[in-house]
Amino acid sequence: MTYRLGVDVGGTFTDVLLHDSERQRVWLAKTPSTPEDQSVGVIEGMQLAATSAGIELGQLDAILHGTTVATNAVLERRGARVGLIVTEGFRHILHLAEAWTPGPLFGFMVYEKPEPLTDTRYVHEVPERIGADGSTIEPLDEEAVRKALTALVADGVEALTVCLLNAHASGRHERRVAEIAAEIAPGLPVSISSEILPEFREYERTVTTLVNAYVAPALSKYLANVEDGLKAANARAPIQIVRSDGGLMSLEAACRNPVQTVLSGPAGGVSGASVVATRAGFERILTFDMGGTSTDVAVCVSGRPEITRETSVGDFPVRAPAVDVASIGAGGGSIAYIAEATGALRVGPQSAGAVPGPACYGHGGTAATVTDANVVLGHLPPRLLGGAMQLDVDAAHQAVTRVADARGAGVEETARAIVDMVDEAMLGALRVVTVQRGRTPSDFALVAFGGAGGLHANALAKILGSYPVIVPEESGVLSAMGFISSDIKNEFSQTFVRSIASTTTDAVRERFESLTSRAREWLDGENVAAADQDLRFILDMRYARQGYEIPIELGGAELAALALGELEDTFGEAHRLLYGFVLEGGAEIVHLRVVAVGRVPMPEVEARAVGGADASAAQTGTQPVWTPAGVVDVPTYDRAALEPGMQIDGYAIVEQYDATTVILPDHRAVVDPWMNLLIWPEERNR
C-alpha cells in the first residue's frame, strides 16, 4: 500500500490531499494557514488528513510540498542580507538593470525604479576576467577575494552571491571564490551563477542568483521546521518540494536552489488541472485558481502546461523554468473599501489573509471581503469544511453594511458590486493569457479550482464563452492533487552561441553529452530508477541579432540523427508560425538545455458508469439568494451524493468539503464519468 500526501500552503488555508494508490481513495483536509510559522499549519493539516484515513503519519510513503516561502520573502522584502561579489568594473550591475520599463506611452517618465535586493555597500569588486570563450584573460586576485569576504562577514551578511563576468563560459573563478568563502566563513550559504544559471545576459544571471541567495536562509529555516515537526510526529517519508515548472525535487535540492520554487504553489494547480481536463477529454483549457489571497490563471494546450523560462517575482526578472502563470491580488479574502480620493468602490489587492480573515470567519476580522459579499448574496451557505466551520452571517452583513453606507447604496447591491468588481479583475487576468496573446477564449474550456474558484467560474465563462466550466471533484485542493501527479524534474543548461554555419553536429552533441551526464547524475541523486528516467533535449534558437529565442525540442533519437540543415528548417518553420516569415540563413543556437524527468506513478482513476439524470437524491435543501429581481430560494446539493450522469439546472449551489460551486440560471451542470461537474449553457448542453 502506498500513501502519497500533497500539501499546498495558501495565504488563507493550507490544503492537504492524501492518496492511497492501492485502493484509489483520497482524503482531504483544509486548515487555516499560520503566517507566523507556516510549518505549524502544515503539520496540523497533515495530521488531520491522516486521521481521516485512519493511519499514522509514519505510514506515509511520500510527502509532496508546494511552498510560497521564497515568493513571499521577495515580495515582502524579508529575505537575507546578501553580499555580492562581481568582476571589477561591474559594481553597479543591479542598478543598470534593463532598458525596458513598464507602463503605457511615456510610462518611463513616472516609473519608479525598484530598489535592488541588496545595498551597493554589500557589493564588492574583485579583479579577474574570463573571456566569452572560457579562456582566462586575467587571473582571479585571491587576495582581493579574501579582503572582500572579510569585509562582508564584518558587515553581517547572511548569504553570499558570486556572479562574475562570462562565468557562463567557465565557472572556475566562481568556484574558487566559493572555496575561499568556505574557509573564511564556514556555514555561510553561497550561490554562484555558474551553477544557478550558466547562461549569458549578465543582469538576469545576477538577479536570478541573487534571488536564490536572498531566499535561501528563509526557505531552509522553514523546511527545517517542517522536518522537525514531521520527526516529532514520527513521519519518516522523504519530503519532495514542488518546483515552479510543476516538477519535484528533494528537500536538499530545494535548499540549494530555492529560486526554483518561486511559483511552486500555482504550478501544482495547473498540473492538476491539465491531468483532470485531459482525462475528461479537453486538451485546450484555461486554468482558474481562486484562493483566499490571489488568483492564478494559465493556459494548457495539448494537455500540457505552458512553461516559460523567465518570470517575474515582484519587480525582479528571474530566469528559471516555471509554469506560465498570470497572478493578481484578487481572492476570497480581498478587502473592499471606498477610495478616499474618489469615493469609488475598490476591491483588493489587500487581503484579510488567514489572520484575522474575512469578518464571517469570526476570528476578529472587521473589513468587508469578497467572501463576506458572497455570504450576503447567499452564494456561500453559512457552513464550510463539511459543517466544521460555521460562518458568522451577521458579521458579514455588518462588514458589508459599513461599505454600503460609505457609498450610499444598499447592502445587497454593494455585495453584488464587490463580486462584480473582483470578477472583472479576474477577467482581466484571463484576457492577459488569451486575447493579449492572440487566443480566442471561447476555444478553451475553463477549469475552476481553489476554495473560491467554483463560486465565480460560471460568471466568468458566461462573459468569455469558455465552456464547459470543469469543476474537478477535489477542486478546493487541486493544487495538492497536482503535486501527487507531478514528476521529479530539473533542467540543465549551457550558453552555446554559434551560428548554424559555423558549428558542427559533433560540437552540439559534445555539449549535450556533458549536460546529459549532469542530468543523469542528478536523477540518480534523487533516487530515480534508470527505467523511470527520461531526458528531453532543447535548443534555444534565433536569427542573428534577435533578442529572443525559440525553443526547439528534440527526442533522444532525433538528437542521435541530428542534421544541422534539418534543424535550421525546423527552426524556420517555428519562426514562420510565430512571426509569419522566414529568413534565409543567419539562424544560430543560443542555449542548449537538457530537461531531466523522473517519472512517478500516476494516480489511476477509472471511469464510472453513467446513470440517470435525476439529481434530486443529492438535494439537501434551499438557500435564499439575493438577485436584483428579489430573493430567490435556490436549491443546494451535496457534491458527495452526486453520481455520474446526474444533471443540475441552475440556479443551484453545490456544496462540498473543500469548495462551493454556483450554477447560474440558464446553465446546467452534468456529472461526468470522472466525477467532474461540467457546466454548460442550457442551449449548448450535450
XYZ file of C-alpha atoms in Angstrom:
686
model
C 0.000 0.000 0.000
C 1.359 3.436 -0.956
C 0.270 6.660 0.686
C 1.305 9.879 -1.081
C 0.421 13.185 0.548
C 0.346 16.594 -1.156
C 0.266 19.814 0.845
C -0.188 23.357 -0.501
C 0.153 26.423 1.728
C -2.057 29.329 0.723
C -2.499 32.774 2.180
C -5.731 31.750 3.924
C -5.899 27.951 4.044
C -3.405 25.103 3.952
C -4.711 22.342 1.674
C -3.823 18.686 2.126
C -4.699 15.675 -0.023
C -3.800 12.101 0.919
C -3.897 9.491 -1.846
C -3.961 5.726 -1.401
C -2.704 4.265 -4.687
C -3.799 0.715 -3.827
C -7.435 1.450 -3.078
C -7.540 4.596 -5.246
C -9.002 6.648 -2.423
C -8.357 10.216 -1.349
C -8.857 12.113 1.895
C -8.916 15.907 2.080
C -8.091 18.405 4.790
C -8.161 22.202 4.932
C -6.777 24.069 7.915
C -6.214 27.798 8.453
C -2.712 28.836 7.438
C -0.413 30.016 10.204
C 1.517 33.041 8.850
C 3.729 33.319 11.926
C 5.100 29.848 11.176
C 3.591 28.089 8.170
C 5.027 24.749 9.269
C 2.517 24.634 12.159
C -0.471 24.699 9.793
C 1.246 22.183 7.509
C 1.717 19.615 10.282
C -1.821 20.170 11.590
C -3.298 19.651 8.109
C -1.252 16.512 7.527
C -2.322 15.040 10.855
C -5.961 15.832 10.104
C -5.783 14.086 6.711
C -4.015 11.068 8.206
C -6.626 10.808 10.959
C -9.409 10.893 8.348
C -7.723 7.991 6.554
C -7.219 6.070 9.800
C -3.438 5.970 9.517
C -0.424 7.453 11.289
C 1.938 9.934 9.665
C 4.607 7.268 9.989
C 2.768 5.223 7.339
C 3.221 7.880 4.635
C 5.451 6.882 1.720
C 5.933 10.332 0.149
C 5.261 13.942 1.137
C 4.986 16.447 -1.720
C 5.007 20.081 -0.677
C 4.339 23.313 -2.548
C 5.523 26.426 -0.762
C 5.289 30.199 -1.130
C 8.086 30.961 1.340
C 10.548 32.020 -1.378
C 7.959 34.146 -3.180
C 6.818 35.914 -0.027
C 10.396 36.605 1.073
C 10.957 38.599 -2.142
C 7.538 40.280 -2.280
C 7.679 41.348 1.365
C 11.420 42.133 1.323
C 12.042 39.747 4.227
C 15.000 37.904 2.758
C 18.586 37.643 3.935
C 21.227 40.352 3.934
C 23.181 39.263 0.864
C 26.751 40.058 -0.132
C 27.548 40.134 -3.848
C 30.959 39.645 -5.444
C 31.319 40.802 -9.056
C 34.082 41.377 -11.580
C 35.964 44.654 -11.215
C 34.056 47.399 -13.007
C 30.597 45.845 -12.534
C 29.703 47.014 -9.041
C 26.511 48.715 -10.249
C 25.143 45.816 -12.313
C 21.949 45.726 -10.188
C 21.278 49.403 -10.891
C 21.960 49.170 -14.610
C 19.059 46.721 -14.868
C 17.154 46.595 -18.175
C 16.360 49.295 -20.716
C 12.648 48.404 -20.828
C 10.317 49.943 -18.244
C 6.654 49.074 -17.681
C 3.787 51.423 -18.384
C 1.987 52.971 -21.356
C 3.339 55.719 -23.597
C 5.789 57.878 -21.616
C 5.454 55.452 -18.717
C 9.218 55.672 -18.262
C 8.773 59.256 -17.069
C 6.866 58.201 -13.955
C 8.386 54.762 -13.483
C 9.875 54.330 -10.020
C 12.831 52.027 -10.279
C 12.713 49.347 -7.567
C 15.465 49.159 -5.016
C 17.718 46.114 -5.559
C 17.532 43.235 -3.103
C 20.904 44.173 -1.667
C 22.567 47.517 -0.994
C 25.558 48.681 -3.030
C 27.719 48.696 0.102
C 27.412 44.900 0.159
C 28.644 44.646 -3.452
C 32.408 44.116 -3.820
C 34.515 44.008 -6.960
C 37.446 41.657 -7.485
C 39.985 41.757 -10.330
C 39.523 38.802 -12.718
C 38.346 38.235 -16.266
C 37.121 35.203 -18.159
C 36.698 35.570 -21.900
C 33.463 34.806 -23.733
C 35.142 31.619 -24.988
C 36.008 30.480 -21.442
C 39.691 31.399 -21.608
C 41.457 33.234 -18.791
C 42.182 36.847 -19.664
C 43.051 37.957 -16.126
C 43.648 35.541 -13.229
C 41.489 35.772 -10.128
C 43.007 38.028 -7.466
C 42.558 35.748 -4.462
C 43.888 38.336 -2.020
C 41.185 40.764 -3.171
C 38.607 37.991 -2.717
C 39.732 37.372 0.873
C 39.628 41.078 1.624
C 36.096 41.410 0.170
C 34.822 38.359 2.050
C 36.287 39.556 5.332
C 34.556 42.912 4.884
C 31.220 41.268 4.059
C 31.387 38.985 7.090
C 32.150 42.029 9.264
C 29.061 43.725 7.795
C 26.929 40.768 8.901
C 25.854 39.299 5.576
C 23.724 36.182 5.915
C 24.294 34.788 2.415
C 26.713 35.302 -0.456
C 26.209 35.624 -4.202
C 29.061 35.302 -6.689
C 28.405 36.475 -10.246
C 31.493 37.106 -12.358
C 31.646 38.251 -15.952
C 31.364 35.412 -18.504
C 31.038 32.783 -15.759
C 28.533 31.086 -18.061
C 31.502 30.149 -20.260
C 33.621 28.906 -17.360
C 32.824 28.861 -13.671
C 36.310 28.086 -12.362
C 36.840 31.554 -10.856
C 33.442 31.467 -9.164
C 34.123 28.018 -7.736
C 37.412 29.273 -6.323
C 35.645 32.216 -4.658
C 33.204 29.736 -3.097
C 36.121 27.654 -1.785
C 37.716 30.722 -0.176
C 34.330 31.682 1.316
C 34.098 28.233 2.907
C 37.488 28.846 4.548
C 36.714 32.339 5.829
C 33.030 31.891 6.749
C 32.122 28.214 7.158
C 28.363 27.728 7.033
C 27.658 30.898 5.038
C 25.241 29.973 2.200
C 26.916 30.632 -1.151
C 25.189 30.861 -4.544
C 27.355 31.013 -7.668
C 25.877 31.953 -11.029
C 27.717 29.242 -12.995
C 25.675 26.675 -11.068
C 22.386 28.519 -10.668
C 22.133 29.917 -14.222
C 25.110 29.252 -16.532
C 23.741 31.488 -19.292
C 24.704 34.846 -20.768
C 22.832 38.140 -20.124
C 24.624 39.490 -17.084
C 21.757 41.317 -15.398
C 19.306 38.398 -15.474
C 22.016 35.962 -14.359
C 22.998 38.225 -11.471
C 19.431 38.863 -10.307
C 18.460 35.187 -10.509
C 21.491 34.131 -8.486
C 20.911 36.966 -6.015
C 17.276 35.922 -5.506
C 18.488 32.385 -4.854
C 20.781 33.623 -2.072
C 18.213 36.126 -0.775
C 15.541 33.499 -0.062
C 17.812 30.568 0.860
C 18.008 31.159 4.653
C 14.234 31.699 4.991
C 13.353 28.594 2.969
C 15.973 26.465 4.733
C 14.652 27.544 8.134
C 11.059 26.830 7.129
C 11.861 23.405 5.691
C 13.887 22.575 8.805
C 10.817 23.432 10.901
C 8.657 21.162 8.742
C 11.209 18.381 9.013
C 11.398 18.773 12.804
C 7.601 18.705 13.057
C 7.418 15.539 10.984
C 10.097 13.862 13.075
C 8.150 14.732 16.231
C 5.094 13.106 14.631
C 7.159 10.019 13.688
C 6.803 10.693 9.957
C 9.718 9.107 8.099
C 8.714 9.659 4.463
C 11.034 11.801 2.328
C 9.835 15.337 1.581
C 9.868 16.476 -2.029
C 9.396 20.131 -2.915
C 7.400 21.303 -5.920
C 9.345 23.356 -8.454
C 7.988 26.349 -10.363
C 7.689 24.214 -13.514
C 5.493 21.671 -11.721
C 8.238 19.094 -11.186
C 9.542 17.730 -7.896
C 12.931 17.893 -6.213
C 14.348 16.735 -2.907
C 14.410 18.912 0.180
C 18.194 19.168 -0.115
C 17.960 20.316 -3.746
C 15.347 22.925 -2.774
C 17.644 24.336 -0.085
C 20.458 24.634 -2.663
C 18.266 26.103 -5.406
C 15.313 27.861 -3.723
C 14.885 30.147 -6.755
C 13.339 27.105 -8.451
C 10.367 27.302 -6.026
C 9.169 30.862 -6.588
C 5.959 29.674 -8.343
C 5.694 26.376 -6.517
C 2.032 26.527 -5.466
C 0.440 27.779 -8.716
C 2.433 25.202 -10.704
C 0.779 22.319 -8.866
C -2.690 23.620 -9.608
C -2.006 23.961 -13.327
C -0.512 20.455 -13.431
C -3.518 19.013 -11.627
C -5.973 20.856 -13.862
C -4.278 19.602 -17.031
C -4.449 15.995 -15.797
C -8.130 16.298 -14.857
C -9.126 18.030 -18.089
C -7.199 15.651 -20.358
C -8.835 12.698 -18.656
C -12.231 14.293 -19.314
C -11.377 14.843 -22.991
C -10.451 18.538 -23.004
C -6.880 19.393 -24.002
C -7.302 23.152 -24.514
C -8.072 24.716 -21.163
C -7.820 27.902 -19.139
C -6.983 27.222 -15.515
C -8.666 29.438 -12.928
C -7.317 29.071 -9.404
C -9.017 31.446 -6.962
C -7.900 31.179 -3.379
C -8.196 33.433 -0.386
C -5.419 35.867 -1.285
C -4.773 35.682 -5.022
C -5.997 34.287 -8.323
C -3.712 32.455 -10.746
C -4.629 31.770 -14.362
C -2.808 29.872 -17.095
C -3.255 28.158 -20.456
C -2.750 24.492 -21.292
C -2.632 23.348 -24.908
C -2.425 19.693 -25.963
C -2.837 18.683 -22.335
C 0.434 20.284 -21.174
C 1.025 23.466 -19.172
C 2.987 26.157 -20.960
C 6.462 26.606 -19.498
C 8.291 29.917 -19.582
C 11.995 30.393 -18.891
C 11.633 33.841 -17.397
C 9.131 35.006 -14.843
C 8.863 37.975 -12.523
C 8.873 37.875 -8.758
C 7.689 41.289 -7.713
C 9.857 43.733 -9.650
C 12.635 41.312 -10.480
C 13.107 39.087 -13.555
C 14.010 35.528 -12.636
C 15.273 33.122 -15.273
C 14.096 29.742 -14.061
C 11.688 27.265 -15.691
C 8.159 27.996 -14.488
C 4.580 27.353 -15.473
C 3.436 30.448 -17.385
C 1.002 31.839 -14.812
C -0.593 35.282 -14.544
C -1.371 36.212 -10.942
C -3.403 39.049 -9.458
C -4.176 40.077 -5.896
C -7.826 39.047 -6.004
C -9.235 36.295 -3.816
C -11.905 35.469 -1.295
C -10.082 37.499 1.328
C -9.623 40.617 -0.841
C -10.793 43.668 1.088
C -13.458 46.031 -0.280
C -13.209 49.709 0.606
C -14.087 53.189 -0.567
C -11.158 55.145 -2.003
C -10.728 58.421 -0.124
C -9.640 60.415 -3.167
C -12.506 59.433 -5.483
C -15.176 57.874 -3.298
C -15.201 54.871 -5.642
C -15.517 51.258 -4.565
C -12.252 49.307 -4.690
C -11.550 45.612 -4.094
C -8.040 44.358 -3.215
C -5.206 43.747 -3.623
C -5.029 43.965 0.187
C -6.241 40.732 1.753
C -7.547 39.765 5.177
C -5.482 36.571 4.839
C -5.808 33.830 7.415
C -5.424 36.238 10.331
C -7.782 37.913 11.033
C -9.525 36.647 7.879
C -12.921 37.689 6.493
C -15.431 39.029 9.008
C -17.643 35.964 8.567
C -14.851 33.679 9.826
C -15.305 35.063 13.331
C -11.585 35.472 14.050
C -11.647 39.211 14.658
C -11.778 40.473 11.086
C -13.982 43.528 10.503
C -13.180 44.534 6.914
C -15.606 43.544 4.167
C -14.147 40.934 1.835
C -15.260 39.092 -1.282
C -16.119 36.098 0.917
C -18.354 38.306 3.081
C -20.055 39.628 -0.059
C -20.781 36.082 -1.233
C -22.274 35.304 2.189
C -24.524 38.381 1.968
C -25.692 37.401 -1.514
C -26.372 33.840 -0.377
C -23.929 32.242 -2.818
C -21.890 30.932 0.089
C -24.006 28.960 2.581
C -23.112 29.560 6.267
C -21.081 26.366 6.632
C -17.666 25.303 5.402
C -15.447 22.222 5.723
C -18.386 19.853 5.928
C -20.019 21.870 8.698
C -16.867 22.016 10.823
C -16.622 25.766 10.222
C -19.755 27.846 10.753
C -19.765 31.291 9.175
C -20.929 34.383 11.047
C -23.601 35.732 8.697
C -24.346 38.757 10.890
C -20.665 39.783 10.947
C -20.556 39.561 7.138
C -23.645 41.816 6.864
C -22.154 44.320 9.312
C -18.866 44.480 7.385
C -20.571 44.996 4.020
C -23.023 47.485 5.561
C -20.144 49.781 6.512
C -19.004 49.875 2.880
C -22.592 50.271 1.658
C -23.201 53.238 3.959
C -19.994 54.898 2.763
C -21.128 54.660 -0.870
C -24.795 55.427 -0.171
C -26.150 52.146 -1.521
C -27.989 49.085 -0.268
C -26.171 46.226 1.430
C -27.063 43.596 -1.150
C -26.386 45.953 -4.066
C -22.966 46.677 -2.574
C -22.249 42.974 -2.115
C -23.178 42.440 -5.774
C -20.878 45.297 -6.792
C -17.979 43.798 -4.794
C -18.406 40.436 -6.532
C -18.735 42.091 -9.951
C -15.546 44.088 -9.390
C -13.470 41.077 -8.404
C -14.924 39.184 -11.385
C -13.781 41.996 -13.682
C -10.279 41.879 -12.188
C -10.098 38.125 -12.808
C -11.412 38.570 -16.346
C -8.511 40.922 -16.913
C -6.064 38.220 -15.879
C -7.732 35.691 -18.184
C -7.579 38.177 -21.062
C -3.826 38.560 -20.486
C -3.222 34.863 -21.217
C -5.739 34.696 -24.084
C -6.763 37.822 -26.008
C -3.474 39.657 -25.472
C -1.638 36.632 -26.850
C -3.851 36.202 -29.892
C -6.061 33.465 -28.477
C -9.854 33.263 -28.514
C -11.209 32.470 -25.008
C -14.171 30.557 -26.438
C -11.739 27.995 -27.896
C -10.929 26.831 -24.364
C -12.708 25.092 -21.514
C -12.371 26.739 -18.084
C -11.116 24.579 -15.207
C -12.129 26.109 -11.872
C -10.433 25.232 -8.616
C -9.197 26.744 -5.389
C -11.510 27.388 -2.463
C -13.366 30.205 -4.257
C -12.990 29.136 -7.908
C -16.370 27.436 -8.191
C -18.170 30.490 -6.795
C -17.094 32.740 -9.665
C -16.225 30.483 -12.617
C -19.682 30.298 -14.193
C -19.955 34.106 -14.252
C -16.550 34.385 -15.946
C -17.336 31.691 -18.518
C -20.602 33.453 -19.355
C -18.630 36.515 -20.455
C -15.683 34.713 -22.065
C -17.682 31.943 -23.725
C -15.227 29.411 -22.283
C -17.242 26.213 -21.918
C -17.598 23.859 -20.347
C -16.677 25.039 -16.888
C -14.948 21.999 -15.388
C -15.109 21.771 -11.602
C -12.992 18.767 -10.502
C -14.113 16.542 -7.668
C -11.289 17.785 -5.412
C -11.477 21.344 -6.735
C -10.711 23.045 -3.422
C -7.395 21.218 -3.022
C -6.490 20.620 -6.674
C -3.013 22.121 -6.255
C -2.242 19.454 -3.660
C -3.728 16.875 -6.045
C -1.438 18.175 -8.785
C 1.580 17.513 -6.589
C 0.577 13.842 -6.364
C 0.755 13.521 -10.164
C 3.965 15.563 -10.626
C 7.174 14.072 -11.949
C 10.621 14.672 -10.500
C 12.229 17.288 -12.730
C 15.233 19.544 -13.220
C 16.843 21.474 -16.054
C 20.490 21.780 -17.025
C 21.559 24.484 -19.452
C 24.623 25.964 -21.089
C 25.055 29.026 -23.267
C 26.307 27.973 -26.725
C 26.182 30.928 -29.106
C 27.037 29.523 -32.520
C 25.585 30.126 -35.954
C 24.437 27.029 -37.796
C 27.027 27.816 -40.465
C 29.943 27.984 -38.013
C 29.309 24.946 -35.810
C 29.260 21.194 -36.289
C 27.000 18.367 -35.261
C 29.787 16.879 -33.143
C 30.219 20.152 -31.215
C 26.500 20.257 -30.404
C 26.420 16.600 -29.363
C 29.528 17.035 -27.208
C 27.890 19.809 -25.172
C 24.692 17.798 -24.881
C 26.679 14.801 -23.613
C 28.122 16.943 -20.813
C 24.673 18.213 -19.849
C 23.261 14.682 -20.084
C 25.919 13.429 -17.686
C 24.939 16.098 -15.160
C 21.250 15.296 -15.625
C 21.767 11.542 -15.089
C 23.871 12.230 -12.009
C 21.132 14.437 -10.585
C 18.398 11.873 -11.258
C 20.497 9.193 -9.577
C 20.922 11.506 -6.592
C 17.130 11.884 -6.442
C 16.885 8.050 -6.266
C 15.111 7.726 -9.613
C 15.412 4.243 -11.088
C 17.068 4.099 -14.517
C 13.854 2.740 -16.075
C 11.947 5.819 -14.859
C 14.451 8.376 -16.168
C 13.595 10.430 -19.214
C 15.560 13.219 -20.914
C 14.393 15.954 -23.268
C 16.844 17.946 -25.370
C 16.143 21.588 -26.223
C 17.999 24.110 -28.369
C 17.074 27.788 -27.940
C 17.484 29.351 -31.384
C 17.117 32.737 -33.058
C 18.227 34.679 -36.086
C 21.408 36.699 -35.618
C 20.872 39.928 -33.673
C 17.382 38.956 -32.482
C 16.769 39.490 -28.764
C 14.571 36.463 -28.043
C 14.854 32.759 -28.738
C 12.505 29.986 -29.818
C 12.892 26.584 -28.116
C 13.285 23.608 -30.461
C 12.799 20.278 -28.659
C 14.381 17.019 -29.764
C 13.956 13.463 -28.600
C 16.898 11.162 -27.990
C 16.592 9.530 -31.418
C 16.333 12.919 -33.120
C 19.480 14.125 -31.356
C 21.352 10.976 -32.401
C 20.386 11.607 -36.037
C 20.865 15.378 -35.803
C 21.451 17.197 -39.090
C 22.067 20.927 -38.814
C 20.333 21.679 -42.100
C 17.151 19.988 -40.933
C 17.462 21.759 -37.579
C 17.577 25.114 -39.366
C 14.471 24.168 -41.369
C 12.635 23.171 -38.177
C 13.535 26.488 -36.564
C 12.461 28.394 -39.687
C 9.044 26.738 -39.627
C 8.611 27.537 -35.917
C 9.603 31.157 -36.628
C 7.123 31.361 -39.503
C 4.275 30.093 -37.319
C 5.071 32.667 -34.629
C 6.034 35.702 -36.708
C 4.844 34.994 -40.237
C 8.186 34.990 -42.053
C 11.427 33.059 -42.538
C 14.914 34.429 -43.259
C 17.392 32.631 -45.443
C 20.468 31.784 -43.349
C 21.503 33.550 -40.177
C 19.978 31.025 -37.759
C 22.004 30.469 -34.629
C 21.919 28.364 -31.485
C 21.996 30.318 -28.207
C 21.422 27.818 -25.383
C 21.456 24.045 -25.058
C 19.215 22.550 -22.388
C 18.521 19.085 -21.038
C 15.321 18.570 -19.065
C 15.694 15.616 -16.704
C 12.448 13.864 -15.759
C 11.940 11.106 -13.217
C 8.544 9.546 -13.813
C 6.365 8.767 -10.791
C 3.268 6.532 -10.700
C 0.231 8.467 -11.872
C -2.954 8.217 -9.786
C -5.290 5.882 -11.617
C -8.915 6.935 -11.892
C -11.417 4.608 -13.504
C -14.403 5.994 -15.365
C -17.616 5.226 -13.533
C -20.825 4.044 -15.141
C -23.219 6.803 -16.156
C -26.677 6.587 -14.626
C -29.849 8.638 -14.700
C -30.094 12.419 -14.892
C -32.262 12.908 -11.786
C -30.185 14.589 -9.049
C -32.987 15.054 -6.531
C -31.466 12.439 -4.209
C -28.468 14.748 -3.714
C -30.534 17.845 -2.894
C -30.074 18.991 0.705
C -32.459 21.947 0.839
C -32.607 25.521 -0.377
C -30.616 28.702 0.214
C -32.043 32.244 -0.069
C -30.064 34.140 -2.731
C -30.406 37.855 -3.460
C -30.910 38.937 -7.071
C -31.830 42.374 -8.474
C -35.342 40.985 -9.052
C -35.704 39.805 -5.462
C -34.729 36.978 -3.134
C -34.857 33.507 -4.692
C -34.831 30.146 -2.893
C -32.020 28.310 -4.664
C -31.680 24.516 -4.282
C -28.492 23.231 -2.650
C -26.836 19.903 -3.425
C -24.323 17.678 -1.656
C -21.403 17.050 -4.041
C -20.569 13.746 -2.323
C -24.062 12.397 -3.132
C -23.862 13.108 -6.858
C -23.383 10.261 -9.342
C -22.218 10.229 -12.993
C -24.979 11.273 -15.374
C -26.860 13.416 -12.867
C -27.859 16.883 -14.082
C -28.443 20.047 -12.087
C -30.244 23.020 -13.582
C -29.247 26.498 -12.436
C -29.840 28.497 -10.263
C -28.201 25.971 -7.939
C -25.456 25.709 -5.323
C -23.309 22.606 -4.927
C -21.557 22.212 -1.563
C -18.571 20.038 -0.790
C -15.993 19.801 1.976
C -13.364 21.929 0.280
C -15.294 24.292 -2.022
C -18.650 25.643 -3.185
C -19.904 25.851 -6.783
C -22.568 28.232 -8.100
C -24.516 27.216 -11.228
C -26.177 30.265 -12.765
C -29.662 30.429 -14.303
C -29.901 29.162 -17.898
C -26.992 26.799 -17.245
C -26.850 23.100 -16.496
C -24.211 21.029 -14.723
C -23.634 17.411 -15.697
C -21.597 14.926 -13.648
C -19.174 13.131 -15.981
C -17.743 9.601 -15.510
C -14.738 11.031 -13.622
C -16.976 12.920 -11.173
C -16.241 16.358 -12.613
C -19.024 18.912 -12.827
C -19.300 20.137 -16.428
C -21.288 23.375 -16.628
C -22.763 24.367 -19.991
C -25.328 26.930 -21.134
C -28.624 25.092 -21.454
C -28.769 25.655 -25.219
C -25.291 24.120 -25.648
C -25.619 21.346 -23.090
C -24.929 17.926 -24.509
